[in-house]
Amino acid sequence: MKSSPPERAVVSRVIRSRRSIRHYRPDPVPPALLQELVDLALEAPSSFNLQARSIVVVTDEPGRAALAEATSGQPHPREAPVTLVFVAESGAWSEDRDDIWERARCGGAWPEPFAAASPADVRAFYTDPRRRGLEREYAVKDAMIAASFLMIAAHAAGLATSPMNGWDETEVKKAIGISDRDDLHIALLLPLGRPAETRLHPGRRDRSLTVHRETYGSTPHGARAGRRDQVPGEAK
Ligand SMILES: Cc1cc2nc3c(=O)[nH]c(=O)nc-3n(C[C@H](O)[C@H](O)[C@H](O)COP(=O)(O)O)c2cc1C
């Protein structure tokens, strides 16, 4: 795809102006828009195209109340008309996901030999992550990229989101009906809706502190590394 300067400008503006919003208006998200946003999230890349993540869309009152409880009463999941729960599927690599290979084969995206070898290749690749206990981490990567796509798409559509780490996993799993699944994990909660507040950009560390050339550490010394995901006024 060729990108034009106006398209680049729009993408840049959308990415730069997105903020994490903690207060929401109660207006529901139109179902067609919600579906479009979820579809865009599913366009995110994933390791081996395994898509080791799912999205649970929670809009009903009991589910939202349970999620609010699971986040120790933080305002955003209580106020937002929708909360998306990004679920990481750490067993994806060992499951039968023939539909994936079939789609890539039928659409002509993957040559037949590549598609045919994929299930075995995936299992072989995962031998090492599995030995090191990294299956969950690999699935969380897929889930987080999908969530990032959704955050950008939602902002472009005039909606707000707020990624959340502050929750009790056991409670969230209970709220979405997967208490009995050891192969499913919560990657992220993402309240979604019309913003009821504006937030200023909290800033980013200077590029000279966070971008390295060729090897890590080629930045000026003396910079204090600090935790940046907790800001004043944020309920964790
Ligand atoms: C993985 C992750 C977890 C987060 N968890 C929370 C949270 O539990 N509660 C909250 O209010 N904000 C949470 N945030 C939002 C961050 O505080 C916010 O992204 C950061 O301050 C930068 O602000 P910005 O998103 O507006 O650029 C989280 C962000 C990320 C990426």
PDB file of C-alpha atoms and ligand atoms in Angstrom:
ATOM      1  CA  MET A   1       0.000   0.000   0.000  1.00  0.00           C
ATOM      2  CA  LYS A   2       1.253   3.465  -0.905  1.00  0.00           C
ATOM      3  CA  SER A   3       0.669   5.989   1.835  1.00  0.00           C
ATOM      4  CA  SER A   4      -0.019   9.595   1.004  1.00  0.00           C
ATOM      5  CA  PRO A   5       1.189  12.549   3.122  1.00  0.00           C
ATOM      6  CA  PRO A   6      -2.394  13.286   4.326  1.00  0.00           C
ATOM      7  CA  GLU A   7      -2.793   9.665   5.507  1.00  0.00           C
ATOM      8  CA  ARG A   8       0.478   9.831   7.396  1.00  0.00           C
ATOM      9  CA  ALA A   9      -0.583  13.099   8.975  1.00  0.00           C
ATOM     10  CA  VAL A  10      -3.874  11.578  10.136  1.00  0.00           C
ATOM     11  CA  VAL A  11      -2.217   8.485  11.601  1.00  0.00           C
ATOM     12  CA  SER A  12       0.372  10.645  13.339  1.00  0.00           C
ATOM     13  CA  ARG A  13      -2.291  12.957  14.786  1.00  0.00           C
ATOM     14  CA  VAL A  14      -4.412  10.049  16.002  1.00  0.00           C
ATOM     15  CA  ILE A  15      -1.480   8.328  17.696  1.00  0.00           C
ATOM     16  CA  ARG A  16      -0.148  11.514  19.270  1.00  0.00           C
ATOM     17  CA  SER A  17      -3.486  12.780  20.586  1.00  0.00           C
ATOM     18  CA  ARG A  18      -4.728   9.542  22.193  1.00  0.00           C
ATOM     19  CA  ARG A  19      -4.873   9.662  25.993  1.00  0.00           C
ATOM     20  CA  SER A  20      -5.900   7.183  28.658  1.00  0.00           C
ATOM     21  CA  ILE A  21      -9.299   8.346  29.860  1.00  0.00           C
ATOM     22  CA  ARG A  22     -10.601   7.473  33.321  1.00  0.00           C
ATOM     23  CA  HIS A  23     -14.106   8.994  33.162  1.00  0.00           C
ATOM     24  CA  TYR A  24     -16.793   8.085  30.643  1.00  0.00           C
ATOM     25  CA  ARG A  25     -20.224   9.205  29.577  1.00  0.00           C
ATOM     26  CA  PRO A  26     -22.907   6.515  29.795  1.00  0.00           C
ATOM     27  CA  ASP A  27     -23.899   6.718  26.084  1.00  0.00           C
ATOM     28  CA  PRO A  28     -23.758   3.255  24.557  1.00  0.00           C
ATOM     29  CA  VAL A  29     -21.285   2.513  21.765  1.00  0.00           C
ATOM     30  CA  PRO A  30     -23.276   1.829  18.561  1.00  0.00           C
ATOM     31  CA  PRO A  31     -23.106  -1.937  17.895  1.00  0.00           C
ATOM     32  CA  ALA A  32     -21.838  -1.512  14.307  1.00  0.00           C
ATOM     33  CA  LEU A  33     -18.996   0.713  15.508  1.00  0.00           C
ATOM     34  CA  LEU A  34     -18.143  -1.683  18.316  1.00  0.00           C
ATOM     35  CA  GLN A  35     -17.966  -4.547  15.857  1.00  0.00           C
ATOM     36  CA  GLU A  36     -15.786  -2.535  13.480  1.00  0.00           C
ATOM     37  CA  LEU A  37     -13.349  -1.710  16.289  1.00  0.00           C
ATOM     38  CA  VAL A  38     -13.148  -5.318  17.395  1.00  0.00           C
ATOM     39  CA  ASP A  39     -12.586  -6.399  13.790  1.00  0.00           C
ATOM     40  CA  LEU A  40      -9.730  -3.902  13.494  1.00  0.00           C
ATOM     41  CA  ALA A  41      -8.181  -5.275  16.683  1.00  0.00           C
ATOM     42  CA  LEU A  42      -8.284  -8.730  15.144  1.00  0.00           C
ATOM     43  CA  GLU A  43      -6.235  -7.387  12.219  1.00  0.00           C
ATOM     44  CA  ALA A  44      -3.235  -7.112  14.543  1.00  0.00           C
ATOM     45  CA  PRO A  45      -0.293  -9.373  13.765  1.00  0.00           C
ATOM     46  CA  SER A  46       0.370 -12.415  15.932  1.00  0.00           C
ATOM     47  CA  SER A  47       3.159 -14.928  16.312  1.00  0.00           C
ATOM     48  CA  PHE A  48       2.823 -17.516  13.492  1.00  0.00           C
ATOM     49  CA  ASN A  49      -0.582 -15.910  12.846  1.00  0.00           C
ATOM     50  CA  LEU A  50      -1.687 -18.212  15.680  1.00  0.00           C
ATOM     51  CA  GLN A  51      -3.885 -15.437  17.102  1.00  0.00           C
ATOM     52  CA  ALA A  52      -3.337 -16.629  20.653  1.00  0.00           C
ATOM     53  CA  ARG A  53      -5.791 -14.076  22.042  1.00  0.00           C
ATOM     54  CA  SER A  54      -9.495 -13.461  22.309  1.00  0.00           C
ATOM     55  CA  ILE A  55     -11.589 -10.452  23.199  1.00  0.00           C
ATOM     56  CA  VAL A  56     -14.518 -10.638  25.602  1.00  0.00           C
ATOM     57  CA  VAL A  57     -16.892  -7.706  25.054  1.00  0.00           C
ATOM     58  CA  VAL A  58     -18.648  -6.862  28.310  1.00  0.00           C
ATOM     59  CA  THR A  59     -21.623  -4.476  28.073  1.00  0.00           C
ATOM     60  CA  ASP A  60     -24.259  -5.913  30.413  1.00  0.00           C
ATOM     61  CA  GLU A  61     -24.622  -4.410  33.858  1.00  0.00           C
ATOM     62  CA  PRO A  62     -23.763  -7.522  35.943  1.00  0.00           C
ATOM     63  CA  GLY A  63     -20.566  -8.146  33.962  1.00  0.00           C
ATOM     64  CA  ARG A  64     -19.483  -4.513  34.174  1.00  0.00           C
ATOM     65  CA  ALA A  65     -20.196  -4.457  37.903  1.00  0.00           C
ATOM     66  CA  ALA A  66     -18.119  -7.607  38.396  1.00  0.00           C
ATOM     67  CA  LEU A  67     -15.221  -6.070  36.445  1.00  0.00           C
ATOM     68  CA  ALA A  68     -15.474  -2.830  38.430  1.00  0.00           C
ATOM     69  CA  GLU A  69     -15.258  -4.934  41.589  1.00  0.00           C
ATOM     70  CA  ALA A  70     -12.257  -6.810  40.191  1.00  0.00           C
ATOM     71  CA  THR A  71     -10.455  -3.494  39.677  1.00  0.00           C
ATOM     72  CA  SER A  72     -10.977  -2.412  43.307  1.00  0.00           C
ATOM     73  CA  GLY A  73     -13.601   0.115  42.277  1.00  0.00           C
ATOM     74  CA  GLN A  74     -11.563   2.096  39.719  1.00  0.00           C
ATOM     75  CA  PRO A  75     -13.971   4.494  37.961  1.00  0.00           C
ATOM     76  CA  HIS A  76     -13.362   3.626  34.309  1.00  0.00           C
ATOM     77  CA  PRO A  77     -14.781   0.070  34.138  1.00  0.00           C
ATOM     78  CA  ARG A  78     -17.702   1.214  36.271  1.00  0.00           C
ATOM     79  CA  GLU A  79     -18.540   4.204  34.047  1.00  0.00           C
ATOM     80  CA  ALA A  80     -17.630   2.999  30.559  1.00  0.00           C
ATOM     81  CA  PRO A  81     -20.514   1.384  28.641  1.00  0.00           C
ATOM     82  CA  VAL A  82     -18.141  -1.300  27.336  1.00  0.00           C
ATOM     83  CA  THR A  83     -15.117  -3.014  28.802  1.00  0.00           C
ATOM     84  CA  LEU A  84     -13.063  -5.263  26.559  1.00  0.00           C
ATOM     85  CA  VAL A  85     -11.174  -8.050  28.233  1.00  0.00           C
ATOM     86  CA  PHE A  86      -8.152  -9.225  26.247  1.00  0.00           C
ATOM     87  CA  VAL A  87      -7.560 -12.880  26.996  1.00  0.00           C
ATOM     88  CA  ALA A  88      -4.209 -14.550  26.306  1.00  0.00           C
ATOM     89  CA  GLU A  89      -4.472 -18.188  25.177  1.00  0.00           C
ATOM     90  CA  SER A  90      -1.235 -19.851  26.238  1.00  0.00           C
ATOM     91  CA  GLY A  91      -2.286 -23.252  24.895  1.00  0.00           C
ATOM     92  CA  ALA A  92      -2.933 -21.965  21.358  1.00  0.00           C
ATOM     93  CA  TRP A  93       0.249 -23.487  19.976  1.00  0.00           C
ATOM     94  CA  SER A  94      -0.799 -27.009  21.027  1.00  0.00           C
ATOM     95  CA  GLU A  95      -4.429 -26.751  19.904  1.00  0.00           C
ATOM     96  CA  ASP A  96      -5.981 -27.721  16.620  1.00  0.00           C
ATOM     97  CA  ARG A  97      -6.088 -24.409  14.760  1.00  0.00           C
ATOM     98  CA  ASP A  98      -6.466 -25.833  11.275  1.00  0.00           C
ATOM     99  CA  ASP A  99      -8.840 -23.007  10.349  1.00  0.00           C
ATOM    100  CA  ILE A 100      -5.843 -20.662  10.397  1.00  0.00           C
ATOM    101  CA  TRP A 101      -3.714 -22.681   7.993  1.00  0.00           C
ATOM    102  CA  GLU A 102      -6.750 -23.349   5.826  1.00  0.00           C
ATOM    103  CA  ARG A 103      -7.562 -19.656   5.411  1.00  0.00           C
ATOM    104  CA  ALA A 104      -3.995 -18.724   4.510  1.00  0.00           C
ATOM    105  CA  ARG A 105      -3.832 -21.617   2.053  1.00  0.00           C
ATOM    106  CA  CYS A 106      -7.200 -20.890   0.419  1.00  0.00           C
ATOM    107  CA  GLY A 107      -6.540 -17.182   0.106  1.00  0.00           C
ATOM    108  CA  GLY A 108      -3.245 -17.930  -1.611  1.00  0.00           C
ATOM    109  CA  ALA A 109      -1.300 -16.017   1.040  1.00  0.00           C
ATOM    110  CA  TRP A 110       0.788 -18.995   2.046  1.00  0.00           C
ATOM    111  CA  PRO A 111       2.103 -21.550  -0.436  1.00  0.00           C
ATOM    112  CA  GLU A 112       0.789 -25.053   0.124  1.00  0.00           C
ATOM    113  CA  PRO A 113       4.060 -26.525   1.494  1.00  0.00           C
ATOM    114  CA  PHE A 114       4.395 -23.661   3.977  1.00  0.00           C
ATOM    115  CA  ALA A 115       0.803 -24.013   5.180  1.00  0.00           C
ATOM    116  CA  ALA A 116       1.139 -27.793   5.417  1.00  0.00           C
ATOM    117  CA  ALA A 117       4.318 -27.569   7.499  1.00  0.00           C
ATOM    118  CA  SER A 118       3.009 -24.836   9.809  1.00  0.00           C
ATOM    119  CA  PRO A 119       1.378 -26.959  12.554  1.00  0.00           C
ATOM    120  CA  ALA A 120       4.567 -28.985  13.029  1.00  0.00           C
ATOM    121  CA  ASP A 121       6.729 -25.864  12.786  1.00  0.00           C
ATOM    122  CA  VAL A 122       4.680 -24.174  15.472  1.00  0.00           C
ATOM    123  CA  ARG A 123       4.967 -27.124  17.847  1.00  0.00           C
ATOM    124  CA  ALA A 124       8.712 -27.362  17.232  1.00  0.00           C
ATOM    125  CA  PHE A 125       9.162 -23.633  17.824  1.00  0.00           C
ATOM    126  CA  TYR A 126       7.237 -23.732  21.094  1.00  0.00           C
ATOM    127  CA  THR A 127       9.399 -26.500  22.584  1.00  0.00           C
ATOM    128  CA  ASP A 128      11.824 -23.930  23.908  1.00  0.00           C
ATOM    129  CA  PRO A 129       9.373 -21.254  25.159  1.00  0.00           C
ATOM    130  CA  ARG A 130       7.417 -24.034  26.840  1.00  0.00           C
ATOM    131  CA  ARG A 131      10.521 -25.359  28.579  1.00  0.00           C
ATOM    132  CA  ARG A 132      11.228 -21.846  29.821  1.00  0.00           C
ATOM    133  CA  GLY A 133       7.649 -21.272  30.947  1.00  0.00           C
ATOM    134  CA  LEU A 134       7.060 -18.500  28.411  1.00  0.00           C
ATOM    135  CA  GLU A 135       3.841 -19.706  26.772  1.00  0.00           C
ATOM    136  CA  ARG A 136       1.782 -17.166  28.672  1.00  0.00           C
ATOM    137  CA  GLU A 137       4.174 -14.356  27.821  1.00  0.00           C
ATOM    138  CA  TYR A 138       4.000 -15.194  24.119  1.00  0.00           C
ATOM    139  CA  ALA A 139       0.200 -15.173  24.168  1.00  0.00           C
ATOM    140  CA  VAL A 140       0.155 -11.886  26.085  1.00  0.00           C
ATOM    141  CA  LYS A 141       2.210 -10.318  23.279  1.00  0.00           C
ATOM    142  CA  ASP A 142      -0.508 -11.241  20.764  1.00  0.00           C
ATOM    143  CA  ALA A 143      -3.209  -9.868  23.073  1.00  0.00           C
ATOM    144  CA  MET A 144      -1.411  -6.587  23.712  1.00  0.00           C
ATOM    145  CA  ILE A 145      -0.838  -5.856  20.048  1.00  0.00           C
ATOM    146  CA  ALA A 146      -4.535  -6.425  19.375  1.00  0.00           C
ATOM    147  CA  ALA A 147      -5.416  -4.083  22.249  1.00  0.00           C
ATOM    148  CA  SER A 148      -3.067  -1.418  20.863  1.00  0.00           C
ATOM    149  CA  PHE A 149      -4.747  -1.577  17.460  1.00  0.00           C
ATOM    150  CA  LEU A 150      -8.104  -1.155  19.136  1.00  0.00           C
ATOM    151  CA  MET A 151      -6.979   1.846  21.200  1.00  0.00           C
ATOM    152  CA  ILE A 152      -5.850   3.686  18.080  1.00  0.00           C
ATOM    153  CA  ALA A 153      -8.922   2.744  16.042  1.00  0.00           C
ATOM    154  CA  ALA A 154     -11.240   3.780  18.884  1.00  0.00           C
ATOM    155  CA  HIS A 155      -9.574   7.153  19.243  1.00  0.00           C
ATOM    156  CA  ALA A 156      -9.817   7.743  15.501  1.00  0.00           C
ATOM    157  CA  ALA A 157     -13.560   7.044  15.816  1.00  0.00           C
ATOM    158  CA  GLY A 158     -13.974   9.650  18.576  1.00  0.00           C
ATOM    159  CA  LEU A 159     -14.073   7.136  21.417  1.00  0.00           C
ATOM    160  CA  ALA A 160     -11.798   6.860  24.418  1.00  0.00           C
ATOM    161  CA  THR A 161     -10.079   3.922  26.068  1.00  0.00           C
ATOM    162  CA  SER A 162      -7.841   3.253  29.017  1.00  0.00           C
ATOM    163  CA  PRO A 163      -5.564   0.225  29.206  1.00  0.00           C
ATOM    164  CA  MET A 164      -5.649  -1.347  32.668  1.00  0.00           C
ATOM    165  CA  ASN A 165      -3.313  -3.539  34.675  1.00  0.00           C
ATOM    166  CA  GLY A 166      -4.921  -2.855  38.033  1.00  0.00           C
ATOM    167  CA  TRP A 167      -7.195  -5.874  38.545  1.00  0.00           C
ATOM    168  CA  ASP A 168      -7.421  -9.185  40.347  1.00  0.00           C
ATOM    169  CA  GLU A 169      -6.996 -11.909  37.739  1.00  0.00           C
ATOM    170  CA  THR A 170      -9.047 -14.483  39.643  1.00  0.00           C
ATOM    171  CA  GLU A 171     -11.954 -12.026  39.861  1.00  0.00           C
ATOM    172  CA  VAL A 172     -11.739 -11.006  36.199  1.00  0.00           C
ATOM    173  CA  LYS A 173     -11.649 -14.651  35.105  1.00  0.00           C
ATOM    174  CA  LYS A 174     -14.712 -15.302  37.251  1.00  0.00           C
ATOM    175  CA  ALA A 175     -16.533 -12.317  35.728  1.00  0.00           C
ATOM    176  CA  ILE A 176     -16.028 -13.601  32.176  1.00  0.00           C
ATOM    177  CA  GLY A 177     -16.673 -17.265  32.989  1.00  0.00           C
ATOM    178  CA  ILE A 178     -13.218 -18.809  32.663  1.00  0.00           C
ATOM    179  CA  SER A 179     -12.372 -19.558  36.307  1.00  0.00           C
ATOM    180  CA  ASP A 180     -11.721 -23.194  35.456  1.00  0.00           C
ATOM    181  CA  ARG A 181      -9.293 -22.518  32.570  1.00  0.00           C
ATOM    182  CA  ASP A 182      -5.586 -22.639  33.425  1.00  0.00           C
ATOM    183  CA  ASP A 183      -4.720 -22.104  29.759  1.00  0.00           C
ATOM    184  CA  LEU A 184      -6.455 -18.719  29.616  1.00  0.00           C
ATOM    185  CA  HIS A 185      -5.037 -15.568  31.187  1.00  0.00           C
ATOM    186  CA  ILE A 186      -6.034 -11.935  31.447  1.00  0.00           C
ATOM    187  CA  ALA A 187      -3.730  -9.686  29.445  1.00  0.00           C
ATOM    188  CA  LEU A 188      -5.547  -6.364  29.678  1.00  0.00           C
ATOM    189  CA  LEU A 189      -8.827  -4.668  30.528  1.00  0.00           C
ATOM    190  CA  LEU A 190      -9.829  -1.878  28.170  1.00  0.00           C
ATOM    191  CA  PRO A 191     -12.800   0.309  29.069  1.00  0.00           C
ATOM    192  CA  LEU A 192     -14.252   1.962  25.949  1.00  0.00           C
ATOM    193  CA  GLY A 193     -16.757   4.771  25.468  1.00  0.00           C
ATOM    194  CA  ARG A 194     -17.339   8.478  24.998  1.00  0.00           C
ATOM    195  CA  PRO A 195     -14.910  10.522  27.128  1.00  0.00           C
ATOM    196  CA  ALA A 196     -16.247  12.564  30.032  1.00  0.00           C
ATOM    197  CA  GLU A 197     -12.927  14.294  30.669  1.00  0.00           C
ATOM    198  CA  THR A 198      -9.933  15.590  28.801  1.00  0.00           C
ATOM    199  CA  ARG A 199      -6.390  14.682  29.781  1.00  0.00           C
ATOM    200  CA  LEU A 200      -3.162  16.425  29.018  1.00  0.00           C
ATOM    201  CA  HIS A 201      -0.275  14.492  27.521  1.00  0.00           C
ATOM    202  CA  PRO A 202       1.779  13.325  30.516  1.00  0.00           C
ATOM    203  CA  GLY A 203       4.914  13.413  28.381  1.00  0.00           C
ATOM    204  CA  ARG A 204       7.415  10.825  27.316  1.00  0.00           C
ATOM    205  CA  ARG A 205      11.034  10.452  28.281  1.00  0.00           C
ATOM    206  CA  ASP A 206      13.390  12.105  25.895  1.00  0.00           C
ATOM    207  CA  ARG A 207      14.254  10.049  22.851  1.00  0.00           C
ATOM    208  CA  SER A 208      17.931  10.244  23.812  1.00  0.00           C
ATOM    209  CA  LEU A 209      17.103   8.205  26.936  1.00  0.00           C
ATOM    210  CA  THR A 210      14.941   5.585  25.307  1.00  0.00           C
ATOM    211  CA  VAL A 211      16.250   5.019  21.804  1.00  0.00           C
ATOM    212  CA  HIS A 212      19.589   3.313  21.412  1.00  0.00           C
ATOM    213  CA  ARG A 213      21.781   2.974  18.393  1.00  0.00           C
ATOM    214  CA  GLU A 214      22.917  -0.520  17.477  1.00  0.00           C
ATOM    215  CA  THR A 215      23.487  -1.621  21.083  1.00  0.00           C
ATOM    216  CA  TYR A 216      21.549  -0.978  24.247  1.00  0.00           C
ATOM    217  CA  GLY A 217      23.114   1.617  26.497  1.00  0.00           C
ATOM    218  CA  SER A 218      24.338   4.051  23.907  1.00  0.00           C
ATOM    219  CA  THR A 219      22.371   6.752  25.753  1.00  0.00           C
ATOM    220  CA  PRO A 220      23.689   9.468  28.052  1.00  0.00           C
ATOM    221  CA  HIS A 221      24.411   8.238  31.589  1.00  0.00           C
ATOM    222  CA  GLY A 222      22.763   9.660  34.638  1.00  0.00           C
ATOM    223  CA  ALA A 223      19.165   9.337  33.450  1.00  0.00           C
ATOM    224  CA  ARG A 224      16.947   8.012  36.173  1.00  0.00           C
ATOM    225  CA  ALA A 225      14.836   5.066  35.062  1.00  0.00           C
ATOM    226  CA  GLY A 226      11.468   5.299  36.759  1.00  0.00           C
ATOM    227  CA  ARG A 227       8.105   3.641  36.634  1.00  0.00           C
ATOM    228  CA  ARG A 228       5.971   5.667  34.282  1.00  0.00           C
ATOM    229  CA  ASP A 229       2.615   3.952  34.230  1.00  0.00           C
ATOM    230  CA  GLN A 230       1.372   5.462  37.469  1.00  0.00           C
ATOM    231  CA  VAL A 231       0.480   9.108  37.198  1.00  0.00           C
ATOM    232  CA  PRO A 232      -0.912  11.591  39.718  1.00  0.00           C
ATOM    233  CA  GLY A 233      -4.644  11.148  40.062  1.00  0.00           C
ATOM    234  CA  GLU A 234      -4.570   7.602  38.735  1.00  0.00           C
ATOM    235  CA  ALA A 235      -6.389   5.009  40.769  1.00  0.00           C
ATOM    236  CA  LYS A 236      -4.395   1.762  40.784  1.00  0.00           C
TER     237      LYS A 236
HETATM  238  C1  LIG B   1      -0.276  -2.043  30.404  1.00  0.00           C
HETATM  239  C2  LIG B   1      -0.885  -0.785  30.983  1.00  0.00           C
HETATM  240  C3  LIG B   1      -1.561  -0.842  32.178  1.00  0.00           C
HETATM  241  C4  LIG B   1      -2.173   0.301  32.714  1.00  0.00           C
HETATM  242  N1  LIG B   1      -2.922   0.182  33.855  1.00  0.00           N
HETATM  243  C5  LIG B   1      -3.630   1.257  34.284  1.00  0.00           C
HETATM  244  C6  LIG B   1      -4.544   1.135  35.374  1.00  0.00           C
HETATM  245  O1  LIG B   1      -4.732   0.061  35.965  1.00  0.00           O
HETATM  246  N2  LIG B   1      -5.227   2.222  35.771  1.00  0.00           N
HETATM  247  C7  LIG B   1      -5.094   3.416  35.137  1.00  0.00           C
HETATM  248  O2  LIG B   1      -5.771   4.380  35.547  1.00  0.00           O
HETATM  249  N3  LIG B   1      -4.250   3.566  34.085  1.00  0.00           N
HETATM  250  C8  LIG B   1      -3.523   2.523  33.646  1.00  0.00           C
HETATM  251  N4  LIG B   1      -2.700   2.642  32.546  1.00  0.00           N
HETATM  252  C9  LIG B   1      -2.622   3.929  31.818  1.00  0.00           C
HETATM  253  C10 LIG B   1      -1.276   4.627  32.004  1.00  0.00           C
HETATM  254  O3  LIG B   1      -1.193   5.242  33.264  1.00  0.00           O
HETATM  255  C11 LIG B   1      -1.110   5.633  30.869  1.00  0.00           C
HETATM  256  O4  LIG B   1      -1.048   4.943  29.640  1.00  0.00           O
HETATM  257  C12 LIG B   1       0.156   6.471  31.027  1.00  0.00           C
HETATM  258  O5  LIG B   1       0.084   7.275  32.161  1.00  0.00           O
HETATM  259  C13 LIG B   1       0.417   7.360  29.806  1.00  0.00           C
HETATM  260  O6  LIG B   1      -0.724   8.164  29.561  1.00  0.00           O
HETATM  261  P1  LIG B   1      -1.433   8.184  28.139  1.00  0.00           P
HETATM  262  O7  LIG B   1      -1.949   6.782  27.883  1.00  0.00           O
HETATM  263  O8  LIG B   1      -2.536   9.162  28.243  1.00  0.00           O
HETATM  264  O9  LIG B   1      -0.415   8.561  27.131  1.00  0.00           O
HETATM  265  C14 LIG B   1      -2.061   1.529  32.033  1.00  0.00           C
HETATM  266  C15 LIG B   1      -1.340   1.577  30.823  1.00  0.00           C
HETATM  267  C16 LIG B   1      -0.773   0.440  30.303  1.00  0.00           C
HETATM  268  C17 LIG B   1      -0.049   0.513  28.972  1.00  0.00           C
END
